Short mmCIF file of C-alpha atoms in Angstrom, two decimals:
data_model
loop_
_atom_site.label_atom_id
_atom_site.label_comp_id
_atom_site.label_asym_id
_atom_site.label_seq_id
_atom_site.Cartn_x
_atom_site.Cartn_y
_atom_site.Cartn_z
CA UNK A 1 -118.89 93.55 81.59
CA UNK A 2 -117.44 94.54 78.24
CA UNK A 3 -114.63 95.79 79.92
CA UNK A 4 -114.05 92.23 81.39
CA UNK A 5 -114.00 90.64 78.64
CA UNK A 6 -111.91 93.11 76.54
CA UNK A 7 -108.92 92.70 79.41
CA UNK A 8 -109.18 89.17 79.69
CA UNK A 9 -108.86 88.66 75.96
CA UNK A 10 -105.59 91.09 76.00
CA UNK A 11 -104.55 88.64 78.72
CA UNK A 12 -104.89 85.62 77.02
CA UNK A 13 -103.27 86.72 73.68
CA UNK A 14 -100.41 87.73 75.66
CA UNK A 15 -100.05 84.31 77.21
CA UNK A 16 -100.77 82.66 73.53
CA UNK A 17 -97.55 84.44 72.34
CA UNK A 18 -95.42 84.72 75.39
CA UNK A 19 -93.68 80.89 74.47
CA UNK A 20 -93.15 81.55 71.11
CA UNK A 21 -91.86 84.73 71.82
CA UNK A 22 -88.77 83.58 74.35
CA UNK A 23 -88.04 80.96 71.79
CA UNK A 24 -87.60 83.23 68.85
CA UNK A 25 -85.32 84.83 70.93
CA UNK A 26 -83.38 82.38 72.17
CA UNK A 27 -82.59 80.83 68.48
CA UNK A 28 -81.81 84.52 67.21
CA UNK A 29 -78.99 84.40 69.76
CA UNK A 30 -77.70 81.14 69.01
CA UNK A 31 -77.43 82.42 65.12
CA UNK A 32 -75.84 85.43 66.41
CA UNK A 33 -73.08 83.08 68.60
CA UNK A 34 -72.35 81.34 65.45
CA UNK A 35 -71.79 83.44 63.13
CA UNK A 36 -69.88 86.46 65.27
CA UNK A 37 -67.72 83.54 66.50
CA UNK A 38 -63.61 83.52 65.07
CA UNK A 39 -63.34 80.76 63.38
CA UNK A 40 -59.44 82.08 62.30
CA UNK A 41 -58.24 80.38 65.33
CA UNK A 42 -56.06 77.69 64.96
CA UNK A 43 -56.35 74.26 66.68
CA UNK A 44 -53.34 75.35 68.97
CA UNK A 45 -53.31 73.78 72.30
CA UNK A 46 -53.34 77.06 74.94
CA UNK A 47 -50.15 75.45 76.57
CA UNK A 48 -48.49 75.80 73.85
CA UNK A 49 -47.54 79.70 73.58
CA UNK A 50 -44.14 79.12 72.33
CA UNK A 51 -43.64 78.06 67.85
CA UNK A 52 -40.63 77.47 66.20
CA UNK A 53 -39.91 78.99 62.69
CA UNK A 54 -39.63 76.94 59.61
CA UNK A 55 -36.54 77.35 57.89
CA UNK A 56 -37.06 76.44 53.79
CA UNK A 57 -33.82 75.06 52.02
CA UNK A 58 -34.81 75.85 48.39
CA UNK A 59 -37.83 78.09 46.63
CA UNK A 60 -39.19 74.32 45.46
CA UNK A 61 -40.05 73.40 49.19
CA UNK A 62 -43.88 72.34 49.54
CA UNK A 63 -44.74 71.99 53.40
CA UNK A 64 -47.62 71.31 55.48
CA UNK A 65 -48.61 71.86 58.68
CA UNK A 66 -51.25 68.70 60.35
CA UNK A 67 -53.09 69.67 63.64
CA UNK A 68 -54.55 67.00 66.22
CA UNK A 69 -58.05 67.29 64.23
CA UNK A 70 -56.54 66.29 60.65
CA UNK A 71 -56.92 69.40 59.30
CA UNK A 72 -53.70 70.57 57.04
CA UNK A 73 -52.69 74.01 56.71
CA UNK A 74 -50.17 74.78 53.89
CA UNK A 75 -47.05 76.83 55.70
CA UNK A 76 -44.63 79.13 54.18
CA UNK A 77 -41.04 80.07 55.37
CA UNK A 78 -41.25 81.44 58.37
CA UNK A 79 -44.10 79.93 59.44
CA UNK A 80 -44.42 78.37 62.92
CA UNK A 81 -45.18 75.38 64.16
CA UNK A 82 -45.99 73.94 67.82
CA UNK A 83 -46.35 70.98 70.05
CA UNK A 84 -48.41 68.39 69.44
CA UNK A 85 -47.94 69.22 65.40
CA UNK A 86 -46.92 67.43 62.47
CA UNK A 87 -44.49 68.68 60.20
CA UNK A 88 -45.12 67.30 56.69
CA UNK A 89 -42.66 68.08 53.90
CA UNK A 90 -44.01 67.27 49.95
CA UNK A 91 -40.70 68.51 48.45
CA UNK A 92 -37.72 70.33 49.49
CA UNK A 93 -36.56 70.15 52.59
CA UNK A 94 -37.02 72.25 55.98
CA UNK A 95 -34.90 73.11 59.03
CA UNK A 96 -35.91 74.10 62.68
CA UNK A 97 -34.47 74.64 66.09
CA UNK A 98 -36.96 73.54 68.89
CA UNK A 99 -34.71 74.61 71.53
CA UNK A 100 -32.12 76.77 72.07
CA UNK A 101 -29.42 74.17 71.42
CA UNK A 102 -30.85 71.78 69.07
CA UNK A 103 -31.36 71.54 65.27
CA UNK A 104 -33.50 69.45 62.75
CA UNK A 105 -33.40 68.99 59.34
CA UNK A 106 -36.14 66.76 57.56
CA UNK A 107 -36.54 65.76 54.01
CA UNK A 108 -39.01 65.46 51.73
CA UNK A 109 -41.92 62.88 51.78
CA UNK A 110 -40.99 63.26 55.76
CA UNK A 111 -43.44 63.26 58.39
CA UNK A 112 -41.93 64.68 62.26
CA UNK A 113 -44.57 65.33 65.14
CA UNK A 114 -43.74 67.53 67.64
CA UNK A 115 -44.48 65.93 71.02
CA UNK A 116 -45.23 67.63 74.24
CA UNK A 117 -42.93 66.38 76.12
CA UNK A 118 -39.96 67.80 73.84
CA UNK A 119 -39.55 64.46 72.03
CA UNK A 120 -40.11 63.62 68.72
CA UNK A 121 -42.25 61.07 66.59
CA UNK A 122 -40.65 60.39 63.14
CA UNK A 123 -43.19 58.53 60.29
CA UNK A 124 -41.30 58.65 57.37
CA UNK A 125 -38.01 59.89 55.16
CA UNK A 126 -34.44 61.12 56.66
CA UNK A 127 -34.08 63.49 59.63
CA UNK A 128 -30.82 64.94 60.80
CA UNK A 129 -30.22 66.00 64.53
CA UNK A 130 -27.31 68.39 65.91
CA UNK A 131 -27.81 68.52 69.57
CA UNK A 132 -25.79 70.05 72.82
CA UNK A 133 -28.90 68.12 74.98
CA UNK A 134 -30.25 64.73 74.77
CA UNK A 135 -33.26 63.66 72.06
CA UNK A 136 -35.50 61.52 71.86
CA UNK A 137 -37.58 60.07 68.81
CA UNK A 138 -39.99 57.22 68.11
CA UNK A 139 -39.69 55.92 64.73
CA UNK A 140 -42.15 53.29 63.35
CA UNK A 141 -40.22 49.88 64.76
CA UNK A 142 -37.64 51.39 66.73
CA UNK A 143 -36.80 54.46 69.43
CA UNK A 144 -34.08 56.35 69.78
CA UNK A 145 -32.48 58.43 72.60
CA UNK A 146 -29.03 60.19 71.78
CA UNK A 147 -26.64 61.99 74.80
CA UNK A 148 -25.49 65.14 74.79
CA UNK A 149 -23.10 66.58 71.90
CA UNK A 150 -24.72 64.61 69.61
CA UNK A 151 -25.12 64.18 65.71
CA UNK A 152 -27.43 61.68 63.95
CA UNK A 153 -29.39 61.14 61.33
CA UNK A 154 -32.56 58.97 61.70
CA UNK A 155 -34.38 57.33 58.20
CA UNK A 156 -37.30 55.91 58.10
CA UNK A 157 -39.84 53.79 55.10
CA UNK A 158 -41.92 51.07 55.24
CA UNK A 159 -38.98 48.20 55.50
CA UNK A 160 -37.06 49.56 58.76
CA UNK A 161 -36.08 52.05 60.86
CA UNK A 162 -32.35 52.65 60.76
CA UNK A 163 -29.93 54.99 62.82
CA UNK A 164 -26.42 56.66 62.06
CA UNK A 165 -24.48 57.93 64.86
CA UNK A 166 -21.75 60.29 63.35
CA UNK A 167 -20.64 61.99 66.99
CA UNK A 168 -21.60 61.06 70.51
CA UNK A 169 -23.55 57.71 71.74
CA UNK A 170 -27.35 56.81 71.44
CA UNK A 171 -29.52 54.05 72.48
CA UNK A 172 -32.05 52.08 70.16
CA UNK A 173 -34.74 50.18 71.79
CA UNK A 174 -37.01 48.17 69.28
CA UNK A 175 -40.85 47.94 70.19
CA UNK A 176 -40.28 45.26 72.40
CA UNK A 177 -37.48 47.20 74.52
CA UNK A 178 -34.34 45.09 73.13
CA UNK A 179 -31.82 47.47 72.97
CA UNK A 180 -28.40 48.11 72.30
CA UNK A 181 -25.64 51.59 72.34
CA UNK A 182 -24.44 52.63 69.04
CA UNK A 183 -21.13 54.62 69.47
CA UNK A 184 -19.40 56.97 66.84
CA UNK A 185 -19.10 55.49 63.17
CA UNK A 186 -21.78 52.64 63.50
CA UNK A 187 -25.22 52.14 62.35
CA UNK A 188 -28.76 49.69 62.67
CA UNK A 189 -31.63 49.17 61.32
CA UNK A 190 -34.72 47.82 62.06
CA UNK A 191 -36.39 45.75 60.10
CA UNK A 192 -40.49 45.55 60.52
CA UNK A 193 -40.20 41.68 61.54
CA UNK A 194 -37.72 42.53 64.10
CA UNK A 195 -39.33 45.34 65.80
CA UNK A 196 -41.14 43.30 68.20
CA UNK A 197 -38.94 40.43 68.60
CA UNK A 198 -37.98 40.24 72.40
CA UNK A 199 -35.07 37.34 71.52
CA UNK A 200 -33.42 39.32 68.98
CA UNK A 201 -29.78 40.28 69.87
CA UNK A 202 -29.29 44.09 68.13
CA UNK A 203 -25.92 44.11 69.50
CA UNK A 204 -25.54 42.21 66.59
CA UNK A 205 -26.93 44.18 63.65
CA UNK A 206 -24.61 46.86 64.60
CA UNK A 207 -22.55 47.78 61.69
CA UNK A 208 -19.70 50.46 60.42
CA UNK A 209 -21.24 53.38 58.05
CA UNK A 210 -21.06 52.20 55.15
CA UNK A 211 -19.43 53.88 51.96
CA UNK A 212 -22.90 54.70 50.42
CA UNK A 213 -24.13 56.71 53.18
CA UNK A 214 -20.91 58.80 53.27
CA UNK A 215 -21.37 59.20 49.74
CA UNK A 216 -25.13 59.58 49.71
CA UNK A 217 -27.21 62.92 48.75
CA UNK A 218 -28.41 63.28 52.28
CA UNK A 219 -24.78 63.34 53.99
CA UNK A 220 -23.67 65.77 51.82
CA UNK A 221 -26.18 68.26 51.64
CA UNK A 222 -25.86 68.62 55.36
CA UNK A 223 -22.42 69.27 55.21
CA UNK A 224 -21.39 65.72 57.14
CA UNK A 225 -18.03 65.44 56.01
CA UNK A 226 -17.19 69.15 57.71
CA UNK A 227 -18.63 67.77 60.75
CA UNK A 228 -16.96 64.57 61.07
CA UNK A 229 -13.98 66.29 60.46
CA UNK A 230 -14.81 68.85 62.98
CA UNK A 231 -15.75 66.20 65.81
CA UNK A 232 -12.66 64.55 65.25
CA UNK A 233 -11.24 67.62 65.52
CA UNK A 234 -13.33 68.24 69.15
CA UNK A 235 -12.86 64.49 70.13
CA UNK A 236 -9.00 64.84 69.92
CA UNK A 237 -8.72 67.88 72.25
CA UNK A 238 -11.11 66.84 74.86
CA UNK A 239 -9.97 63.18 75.66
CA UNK A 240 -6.29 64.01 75.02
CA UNK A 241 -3.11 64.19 77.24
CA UNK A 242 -3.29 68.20 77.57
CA UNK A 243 -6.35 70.78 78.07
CA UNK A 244 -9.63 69.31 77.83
CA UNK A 245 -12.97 70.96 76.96
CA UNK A 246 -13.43 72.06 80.86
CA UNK A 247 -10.43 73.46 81.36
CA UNK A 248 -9.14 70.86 83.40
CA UNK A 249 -5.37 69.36 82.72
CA UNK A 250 -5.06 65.44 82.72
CA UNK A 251 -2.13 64.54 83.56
CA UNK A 252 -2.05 60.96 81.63
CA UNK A 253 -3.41 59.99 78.44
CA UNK A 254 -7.04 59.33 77.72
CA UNK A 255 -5.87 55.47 77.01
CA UNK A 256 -4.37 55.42 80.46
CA UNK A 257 -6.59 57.40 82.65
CA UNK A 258 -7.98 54.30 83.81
CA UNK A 259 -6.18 51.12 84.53
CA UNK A 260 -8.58 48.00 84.80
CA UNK A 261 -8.21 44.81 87.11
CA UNK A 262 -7.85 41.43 84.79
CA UNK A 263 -10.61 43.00 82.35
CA UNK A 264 -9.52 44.11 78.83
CA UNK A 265 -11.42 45.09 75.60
CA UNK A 266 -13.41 42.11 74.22
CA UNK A 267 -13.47 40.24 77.55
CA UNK A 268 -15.55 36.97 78.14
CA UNK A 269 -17.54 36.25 80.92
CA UNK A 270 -20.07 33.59 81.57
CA UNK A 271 -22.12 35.28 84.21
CA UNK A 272 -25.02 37.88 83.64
CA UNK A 273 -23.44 40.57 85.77
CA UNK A 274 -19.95 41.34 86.55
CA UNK A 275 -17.78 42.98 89.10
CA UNK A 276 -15.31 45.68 87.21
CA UNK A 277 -12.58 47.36 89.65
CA UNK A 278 -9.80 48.98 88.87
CA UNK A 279 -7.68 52.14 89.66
CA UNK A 280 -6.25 55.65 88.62
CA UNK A 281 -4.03 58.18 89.21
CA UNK A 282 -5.44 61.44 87.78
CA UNK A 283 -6.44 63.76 91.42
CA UNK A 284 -9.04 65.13 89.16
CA UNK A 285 -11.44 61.77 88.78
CA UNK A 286 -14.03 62.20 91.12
CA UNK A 287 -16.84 60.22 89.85
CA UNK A 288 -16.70 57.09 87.32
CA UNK A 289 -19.61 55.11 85.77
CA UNK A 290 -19.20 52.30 83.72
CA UNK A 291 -22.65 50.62 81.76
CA UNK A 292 -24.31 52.94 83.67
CA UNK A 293 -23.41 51.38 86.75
CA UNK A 294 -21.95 54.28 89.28
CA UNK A 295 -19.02 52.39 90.59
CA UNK A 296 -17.25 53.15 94.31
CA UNK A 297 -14.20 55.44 94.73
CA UNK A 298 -11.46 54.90 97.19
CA UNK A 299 -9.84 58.14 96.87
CA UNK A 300 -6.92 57.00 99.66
CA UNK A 301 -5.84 54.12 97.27
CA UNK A 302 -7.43 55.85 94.18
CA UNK A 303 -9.66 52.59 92.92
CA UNK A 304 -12.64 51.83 92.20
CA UNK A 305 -15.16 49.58 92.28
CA UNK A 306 -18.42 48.88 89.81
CA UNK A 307 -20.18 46.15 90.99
CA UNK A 308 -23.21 43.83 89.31
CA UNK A 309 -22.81 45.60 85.79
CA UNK A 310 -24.81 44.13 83.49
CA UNK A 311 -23.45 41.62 80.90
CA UNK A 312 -26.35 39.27 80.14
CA UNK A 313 -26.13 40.13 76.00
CA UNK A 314 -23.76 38.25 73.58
CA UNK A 315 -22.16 41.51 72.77
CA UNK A 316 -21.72 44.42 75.83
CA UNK A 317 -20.75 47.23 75.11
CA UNK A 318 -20.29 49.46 78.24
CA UNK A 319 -19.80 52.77 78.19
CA UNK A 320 -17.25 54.06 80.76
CA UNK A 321 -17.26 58.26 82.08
CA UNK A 322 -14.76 59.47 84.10
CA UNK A 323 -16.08 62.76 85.57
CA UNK A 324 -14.17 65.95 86.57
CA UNK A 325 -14.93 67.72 90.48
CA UNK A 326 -17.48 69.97 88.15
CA UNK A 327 -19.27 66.74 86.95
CA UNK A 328 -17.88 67.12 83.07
CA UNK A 329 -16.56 64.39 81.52
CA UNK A 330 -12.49 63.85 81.66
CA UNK A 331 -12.72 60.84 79.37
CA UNK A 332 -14.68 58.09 78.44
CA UNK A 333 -14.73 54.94 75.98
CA UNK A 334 -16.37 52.08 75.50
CA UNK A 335 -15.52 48.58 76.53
CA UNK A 336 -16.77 45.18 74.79
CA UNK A 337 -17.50 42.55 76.99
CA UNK A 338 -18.92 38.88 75.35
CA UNK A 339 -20.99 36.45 77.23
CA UNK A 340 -20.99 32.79 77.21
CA UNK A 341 -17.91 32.32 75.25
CA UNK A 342 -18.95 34.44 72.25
CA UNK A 343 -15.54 36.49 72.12
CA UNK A 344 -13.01 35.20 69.39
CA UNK A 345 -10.94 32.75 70.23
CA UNK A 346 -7.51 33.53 72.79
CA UNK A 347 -5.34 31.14 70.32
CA UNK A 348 -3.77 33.27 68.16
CA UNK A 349 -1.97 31.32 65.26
CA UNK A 350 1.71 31.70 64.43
CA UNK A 351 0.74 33.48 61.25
CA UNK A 352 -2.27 35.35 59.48
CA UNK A 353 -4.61 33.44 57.51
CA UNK A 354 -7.20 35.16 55.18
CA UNK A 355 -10.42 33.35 55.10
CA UNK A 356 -13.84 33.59 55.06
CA UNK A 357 -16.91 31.39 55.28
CA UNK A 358 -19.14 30.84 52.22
CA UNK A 359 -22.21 30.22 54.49
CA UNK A 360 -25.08 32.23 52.84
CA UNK A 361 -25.72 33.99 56.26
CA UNK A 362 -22.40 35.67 55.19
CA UNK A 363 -23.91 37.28 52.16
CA UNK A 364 -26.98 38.36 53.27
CA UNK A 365 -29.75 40.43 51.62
CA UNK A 366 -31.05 42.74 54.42
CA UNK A 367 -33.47 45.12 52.62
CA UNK A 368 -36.09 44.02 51.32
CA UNK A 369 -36.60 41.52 53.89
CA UNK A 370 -38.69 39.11 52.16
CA UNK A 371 -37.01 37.12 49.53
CA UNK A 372 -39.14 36.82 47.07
CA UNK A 373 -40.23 40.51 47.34
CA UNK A 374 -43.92 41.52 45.74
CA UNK A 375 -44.14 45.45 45.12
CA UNK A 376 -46.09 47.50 42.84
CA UNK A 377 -43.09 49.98 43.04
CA UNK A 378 -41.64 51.26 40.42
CA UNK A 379 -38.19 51.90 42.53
CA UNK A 380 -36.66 49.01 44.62
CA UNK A 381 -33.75 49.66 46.84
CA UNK A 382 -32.00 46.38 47.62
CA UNK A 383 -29.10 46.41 50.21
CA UNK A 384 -26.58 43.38 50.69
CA UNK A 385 -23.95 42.64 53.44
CA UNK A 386 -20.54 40.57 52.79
CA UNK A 387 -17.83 39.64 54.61
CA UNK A 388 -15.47 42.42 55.39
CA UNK A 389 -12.01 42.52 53.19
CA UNK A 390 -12.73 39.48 51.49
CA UNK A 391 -14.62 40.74 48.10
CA UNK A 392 -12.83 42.74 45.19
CA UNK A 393 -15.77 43.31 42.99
CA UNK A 394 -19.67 42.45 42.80
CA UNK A 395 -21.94 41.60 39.45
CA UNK A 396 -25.82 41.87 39.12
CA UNK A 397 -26.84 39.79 35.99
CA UNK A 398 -23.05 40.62 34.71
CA UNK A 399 -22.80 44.32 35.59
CA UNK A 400 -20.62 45.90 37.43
CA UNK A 401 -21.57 47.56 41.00
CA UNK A 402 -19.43 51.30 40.31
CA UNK A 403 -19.97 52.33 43.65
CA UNK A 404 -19.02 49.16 45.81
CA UNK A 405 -15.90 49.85 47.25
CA UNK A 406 -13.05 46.80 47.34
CA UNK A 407 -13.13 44.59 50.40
CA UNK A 408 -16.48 46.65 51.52
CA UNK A 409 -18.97 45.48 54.13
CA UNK A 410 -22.41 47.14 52.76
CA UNK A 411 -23.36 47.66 49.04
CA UNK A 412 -26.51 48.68 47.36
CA UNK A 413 -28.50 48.32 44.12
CA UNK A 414 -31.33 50.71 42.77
CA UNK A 415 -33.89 47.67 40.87
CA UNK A 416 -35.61 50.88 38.55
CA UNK A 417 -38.70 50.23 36.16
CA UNK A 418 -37.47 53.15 34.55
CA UNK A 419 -34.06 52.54 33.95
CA UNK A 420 -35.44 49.07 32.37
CA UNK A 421 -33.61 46.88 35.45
CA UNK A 422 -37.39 46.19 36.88
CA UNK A 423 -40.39 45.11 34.47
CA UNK A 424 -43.89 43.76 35.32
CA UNK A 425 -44.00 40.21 36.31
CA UNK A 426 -40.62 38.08 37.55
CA UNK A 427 -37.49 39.70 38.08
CA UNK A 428 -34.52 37.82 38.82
CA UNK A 429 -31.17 39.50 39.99
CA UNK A 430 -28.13 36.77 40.17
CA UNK A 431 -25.88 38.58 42.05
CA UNK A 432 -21.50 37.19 42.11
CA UNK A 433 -19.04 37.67 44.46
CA UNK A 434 -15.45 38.04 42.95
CA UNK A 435 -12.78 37.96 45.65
CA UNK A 436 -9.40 39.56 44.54
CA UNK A 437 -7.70 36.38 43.24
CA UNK A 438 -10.71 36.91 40.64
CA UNK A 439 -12.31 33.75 41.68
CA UNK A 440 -16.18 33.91 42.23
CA UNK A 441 -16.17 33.10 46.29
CA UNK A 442 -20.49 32.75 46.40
CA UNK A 443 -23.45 33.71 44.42
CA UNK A 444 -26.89 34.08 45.27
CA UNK A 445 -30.71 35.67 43.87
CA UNK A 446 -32.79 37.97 44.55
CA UNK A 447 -35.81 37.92 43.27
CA UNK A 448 -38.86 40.50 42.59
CA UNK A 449 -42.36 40.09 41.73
CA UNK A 450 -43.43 43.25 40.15
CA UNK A 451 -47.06 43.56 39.92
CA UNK A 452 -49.25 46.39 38.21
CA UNK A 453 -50.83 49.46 40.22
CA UNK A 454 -54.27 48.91 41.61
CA UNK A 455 -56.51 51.23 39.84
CA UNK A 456 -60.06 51.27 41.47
CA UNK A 457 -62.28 51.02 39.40
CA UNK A 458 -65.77 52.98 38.84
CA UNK A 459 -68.64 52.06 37.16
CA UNK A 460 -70.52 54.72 35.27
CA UNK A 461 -74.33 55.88 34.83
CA UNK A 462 -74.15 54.50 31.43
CA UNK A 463 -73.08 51.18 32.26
CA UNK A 464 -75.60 50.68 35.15
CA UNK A 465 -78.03 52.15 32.94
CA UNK A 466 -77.18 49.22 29.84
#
């Protein structure tokens, strides 16, 4: 009986603590888990096995490294960076190559993602791009996809999103997929109003670079007057009469390659597509596109035929390839087409007149948009256009622009709390146009309203307490 009661008592005290037991166990293995896990690992997609190195430009350069999470790593040079990661540059600058035949330079204050897909997503400051293959970026109110051989440079702040195309073509599309081709030499921006206009005609806000982005910081550092130079150099021998860059011999001129039916440079048509035809001579032409329209060969007669290209924009500017048998391009050029009568008028008059129109639309402010402008800058960049060869010189409250050059297009003016041109409260810049007769031919204001920093404000123990 004693015996009974002894083993059923073991029993039951082994039931008692058999729970409690398996649970002790099971939270001593979750503790374990935790803390033998690596947390070193870095937020890398596993996809993603292949980093590019980051290439500092100076021993100031202060760069960061922002993963999908938010968390920031601080990088060094050398350090790598991967899809699907932002690139954030405090000072300095940085250069990388992610791909065999691209590179990109960014500048400081710039933020560049990395996208899966091999694109790019630009947030803020100046990026340069040298690239055999086509790119593509998003910026902020505009996107931008550049062909083969190209060389940009993108910049980006909180007024626009502008585009310089120093070699090769690109296409900018703003947020509402209005888009237009910028060839070699021109330049656009746009502005944050204007990036999802869908009746906005960029065709128009196409312009020449201007003189102060040739002479800017940015252009130099990069070297871009070697590399104009040098795709002048490339442009000359590859759309020339003799060798081109595939070895093939033309035997006419690039301006003759082509000869088109009743259709010339700056055209007008009335219709929103148009038949182009035309013919040639060169045995080597084998394929030829025009606005990205493949047109139809007759090899026996040696014409061709594009049919329905598009021409439904004020200003059209198509493109036009002519391919070799190995698909590289013999020539190509682009040809400006208006619609609805928007081409300048066929009456040419017996001799040259030099006017211009003192409509205010001609001397336009285009950054800052707004007009007044509020801030709590300290720095305000304002940028002007005028009418081409029509002003000598250009006064802000009486001084002296040094850097406009005569009978410019573009001009700009640095509004600096520092350099005592921009105080708190109501700044007024009256801005003359002296033509070369040194006659004032317009004036106009622009105006800033410069307010004092928010500082948040905190209060303390004491005053709650009193």
């Amino acid at each position: 009986m004693n015996r009974y009661h002894r083993r059923n008592h073991v029993s039951r005290t082994i039931k008692d603590y058999f729970v409690p037991i398996v649970w002790l166990v099971l939270i001593i293995a979750v503790i374990y888990s935790f803390f033998s896990s690596d947390k070193t690992v870095a937020p890398k997609q596993q996809e993603n096995t292949i980093g590019y190195a980051l290439e500092y430009q100076d021993t100031n350069t202060e760069a960061f490294i922002e993963y999908s999470g938010g968390n920031k790593e601080a990088t060094s040079n050398g350090t790598q960076i991967f899809k699907w990661e932002k690139l954030i540059v405090k000072e300095g600058s940085v250069k990388l190559q992610p791909g065999e035949n691209t590179q990109i330079h960014l500048d400081k204050i710039g933020e560049l993602k990395l996208l899966e897909n091999g694109s790019f997503a630009l947030f803020s400051s100046n990026m340069w791009i040298s690239s055999q293959d086509p790119v593509q970026v998003d910026m902020r109110y505009a996107s931008v996809r550049s062909t083969g051989n190209s060389l940009l440079t993108l910049s980006q702040n909180e007024v626009g999103s502008t585009v310089y195309v120093l070699s090769g073509t690109a296409e900018v599309n703003n947020l509402a997929n209005q888009s237009t081709l910028l060839w070699k030499g021109q330049k656009i921006t746009i502005q944050r109003n204007e990036a999802s206009s869908q009746d906005i005609d960029l065709s128009l806000a196409k312009w020449d670079l201007d003189t102060y982005f040739l002479k800017s910081d940015w252009f130099l550092e990069n070297n871009g007057p070697v590399l104009l130079a040098q795709a002048e150099t490339l442009e000359s021998t590859t759309t020339g009469s003799g060798e081109t860059s595939t070895g093939t011999t033309s035997t006419l001129s690039s301006t003759k390659l082509l000869s088109f039916s009743g259709v010339e440079d700056e055209w007008s048509v009335t219709t929103n597509s148009t038949d182009i035809t035309g013919s040639y001579e060169d045995e080597n032409v084998t394929r030829i596109t025009i606005g990205w329209v493949e047109a139809t060969l007759d090899t026996e007669a040696k014409t061709f035929t594009a049919s329905g290209v598009t021409t439904d924009q004020k200003v059209n500017d198509l493109i036009i390839k002519t391919y070799a048998p190995n698909n590289s391009i013999l020539w190509k050029q682009v040809l400006t087409v208006y619609a609805n009568g928007a081409a300048p008028a066929a009456n040419q008059p017996l001799f040259k007149v030099e006017n211009f129109s003192l409509d205010a639309t001609e001397f336009q402010f285009i950054s800052p948009k707004q007009n007044p402008y509020t801030t709590e800058d300290g720095v305000v960049f304002i940028e002007w256009r005028v009418p081409a060869g029509s002003v000598e010189k250009i006064l802000v409250n009486g001084y002296q622009l040094q850097k406009f050059p005569q009978y410019g297009t573009y001009w700009g003016y640095f509004a600096n709390q520092e350099f005592g041109n921009l105080k708190p409260g109501l700044n007024i810049y009256k801005v003359e146009y002296i033509g070369k007769d040194g006659n004032a031919l317009h004036s106009n204001a622009f105006t800033i309203v410069k307010n004092a920093p928010t500082i948040e404000q905190t209060v303390s123990d004491e005053a709650d307490a009193s």
